[in-house]
PDB file of C-alpha atoms in Angstrom:
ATOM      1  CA  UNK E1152       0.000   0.000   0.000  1.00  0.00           C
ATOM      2  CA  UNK E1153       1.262   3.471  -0.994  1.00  0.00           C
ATOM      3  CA  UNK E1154       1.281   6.195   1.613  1.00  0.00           C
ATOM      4  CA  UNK E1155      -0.923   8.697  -0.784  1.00  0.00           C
ATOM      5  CA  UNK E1156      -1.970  11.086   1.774  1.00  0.00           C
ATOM      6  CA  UNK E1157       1.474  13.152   2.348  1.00  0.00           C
ATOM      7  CA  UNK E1158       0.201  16.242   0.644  1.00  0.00           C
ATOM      8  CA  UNK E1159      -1.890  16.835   3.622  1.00  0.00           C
ATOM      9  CA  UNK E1160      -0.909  19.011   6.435  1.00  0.00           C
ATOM     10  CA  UNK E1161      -1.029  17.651   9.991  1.00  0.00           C
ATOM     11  CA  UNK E1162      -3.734  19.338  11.028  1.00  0.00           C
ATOM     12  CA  UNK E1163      -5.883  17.268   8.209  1.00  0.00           C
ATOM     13  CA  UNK E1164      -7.522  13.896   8.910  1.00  0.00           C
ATOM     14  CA  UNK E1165      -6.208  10.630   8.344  1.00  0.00           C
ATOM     15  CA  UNK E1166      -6.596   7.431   7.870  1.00  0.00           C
ATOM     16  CA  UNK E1167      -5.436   5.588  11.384  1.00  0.00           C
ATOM     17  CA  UNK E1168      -5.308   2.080  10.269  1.00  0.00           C
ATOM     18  CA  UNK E1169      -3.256   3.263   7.332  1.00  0.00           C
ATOM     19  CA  UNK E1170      -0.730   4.890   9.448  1.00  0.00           C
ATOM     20  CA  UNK E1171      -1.024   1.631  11.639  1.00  0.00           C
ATOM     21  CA  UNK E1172      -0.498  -0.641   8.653  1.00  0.00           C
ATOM     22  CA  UNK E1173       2.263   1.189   7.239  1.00  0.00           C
ATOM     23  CA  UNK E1174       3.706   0.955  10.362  1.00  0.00           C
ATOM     24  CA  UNK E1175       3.596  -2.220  10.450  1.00  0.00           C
ATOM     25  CA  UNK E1176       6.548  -2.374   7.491  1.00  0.00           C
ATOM     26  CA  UNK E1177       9.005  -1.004   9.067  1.00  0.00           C
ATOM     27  CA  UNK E1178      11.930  -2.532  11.437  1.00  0.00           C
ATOM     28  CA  UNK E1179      11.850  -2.012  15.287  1.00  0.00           C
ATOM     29  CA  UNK E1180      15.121   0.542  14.255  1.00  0.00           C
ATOM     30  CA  UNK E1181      13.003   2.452  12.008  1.00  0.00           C
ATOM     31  CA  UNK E1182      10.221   3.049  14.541  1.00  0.00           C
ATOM     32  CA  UNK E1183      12.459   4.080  16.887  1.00  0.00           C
ATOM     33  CA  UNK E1184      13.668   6.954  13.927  1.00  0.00           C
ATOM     34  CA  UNK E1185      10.405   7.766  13.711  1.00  0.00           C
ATOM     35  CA  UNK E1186       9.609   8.213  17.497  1.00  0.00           C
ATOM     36  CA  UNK E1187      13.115   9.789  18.063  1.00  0.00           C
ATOM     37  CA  UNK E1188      11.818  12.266  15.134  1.00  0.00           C
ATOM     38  CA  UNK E1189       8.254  13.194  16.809  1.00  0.00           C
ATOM     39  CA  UNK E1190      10.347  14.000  19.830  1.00  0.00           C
ATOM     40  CA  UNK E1191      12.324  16.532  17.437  1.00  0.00           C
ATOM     41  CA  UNK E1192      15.630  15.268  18.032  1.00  0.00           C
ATOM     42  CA  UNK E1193      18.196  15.789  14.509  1.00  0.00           C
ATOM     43  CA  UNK E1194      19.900  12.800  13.167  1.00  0.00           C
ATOM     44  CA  UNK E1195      22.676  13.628  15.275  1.00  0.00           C
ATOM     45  CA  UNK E1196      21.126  13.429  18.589  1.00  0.00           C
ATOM     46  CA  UNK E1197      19.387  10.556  17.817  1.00  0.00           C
ATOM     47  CA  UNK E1198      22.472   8.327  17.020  1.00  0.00           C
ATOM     48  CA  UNK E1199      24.000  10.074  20.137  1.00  0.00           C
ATOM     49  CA  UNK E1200      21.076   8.774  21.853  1.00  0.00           C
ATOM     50  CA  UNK E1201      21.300   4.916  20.320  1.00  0.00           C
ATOM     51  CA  UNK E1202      25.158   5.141  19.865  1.00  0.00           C
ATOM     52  CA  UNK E1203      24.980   4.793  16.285  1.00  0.00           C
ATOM     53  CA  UNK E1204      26.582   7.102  13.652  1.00  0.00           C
ATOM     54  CA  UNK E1205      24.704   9.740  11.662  1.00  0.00           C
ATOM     55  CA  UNK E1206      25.080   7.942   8.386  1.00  0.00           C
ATOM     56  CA  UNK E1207      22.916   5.019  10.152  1.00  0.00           C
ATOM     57  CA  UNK E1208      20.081   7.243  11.525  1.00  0.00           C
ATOM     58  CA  UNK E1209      20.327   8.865   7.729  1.00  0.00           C
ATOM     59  CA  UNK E1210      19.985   5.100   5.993  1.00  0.00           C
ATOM     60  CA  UNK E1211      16.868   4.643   8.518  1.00  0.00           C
ATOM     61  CA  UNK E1212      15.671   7.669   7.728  1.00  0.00           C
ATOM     62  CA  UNK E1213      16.191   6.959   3.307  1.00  0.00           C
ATOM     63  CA  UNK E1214      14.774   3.024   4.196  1.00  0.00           C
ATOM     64  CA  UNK E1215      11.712   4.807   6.229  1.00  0.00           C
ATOM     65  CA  UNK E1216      11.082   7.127   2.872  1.00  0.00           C
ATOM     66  CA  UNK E1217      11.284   4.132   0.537  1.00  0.00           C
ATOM     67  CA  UNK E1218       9.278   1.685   2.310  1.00  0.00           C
ATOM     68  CA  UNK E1219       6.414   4.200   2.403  1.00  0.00           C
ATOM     69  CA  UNK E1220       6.738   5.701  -0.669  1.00  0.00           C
ATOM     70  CA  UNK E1221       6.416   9.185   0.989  1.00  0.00           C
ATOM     71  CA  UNK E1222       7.980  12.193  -1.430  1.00  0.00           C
ATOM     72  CA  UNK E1223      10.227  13.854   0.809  1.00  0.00           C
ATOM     73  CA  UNK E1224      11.498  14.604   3.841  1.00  0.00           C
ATOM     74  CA  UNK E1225       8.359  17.267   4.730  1.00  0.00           C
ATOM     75  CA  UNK E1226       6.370  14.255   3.874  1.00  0.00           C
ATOM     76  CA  UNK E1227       8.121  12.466   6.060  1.00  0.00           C
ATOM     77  CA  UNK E1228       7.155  15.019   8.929  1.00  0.00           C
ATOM     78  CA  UNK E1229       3.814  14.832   8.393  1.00  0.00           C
ATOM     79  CA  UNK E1230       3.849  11.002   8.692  1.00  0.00           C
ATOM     80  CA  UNK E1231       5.724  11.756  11.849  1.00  0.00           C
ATOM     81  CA  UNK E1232       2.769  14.486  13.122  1.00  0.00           C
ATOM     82  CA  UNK E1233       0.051  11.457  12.475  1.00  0.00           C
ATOM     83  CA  UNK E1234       2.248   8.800  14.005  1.00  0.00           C
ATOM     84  CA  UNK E1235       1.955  10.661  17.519  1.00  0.00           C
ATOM     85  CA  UNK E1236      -0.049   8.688  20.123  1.00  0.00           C
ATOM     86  CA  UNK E1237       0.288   5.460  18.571  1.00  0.00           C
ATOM     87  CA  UNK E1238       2.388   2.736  19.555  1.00  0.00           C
ATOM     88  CA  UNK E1239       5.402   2.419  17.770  1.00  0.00           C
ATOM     89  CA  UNK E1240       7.094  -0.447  19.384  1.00  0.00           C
TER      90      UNK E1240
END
């Protein structure tokens, strides 16, 4: 399934079984990109955090972007936005 519904702005409803599906796609270490994102940390302080290197949290990031087919990284913060309250583990 193709994450179609990037063009919206946070503040627009979505669809929260298609977040939850598309969740469902990624690896543990990507949800924990995407949580460490919602919590604003930079790719920096994020591998700080995990003790992995920047290029890593950057490959998560790419792999997080391919695997949902979003367009961009503003996409990719509005898939963030919807994420919040909903487990990510």
């Amino acid at each position: 399934e193709v994450l179609t519904h990037t063009s919206k702005t946070p503040d627009q409803p979505v669809n929260r079984d298609l977040i939850k599906n598309l969740l469902g796609k990624l690896t543990r270490s990507e949800k924990k990109i995407i949580a460490e994102i919602s919590d604003g940390l930079t790719s920096r302080q994020i591998g700080e955090k995990h003790h992995i290197s920047i290029k890593t949290v950057e490959n998560h990031r790419a792999n997080i972007i391919k695997k949902l087919n979003i367009q961009g990284p503003h996409a990719l913060i509005n898939f963030v936005f919807w994420t919040k309250g909903l487990e990510l583990s």
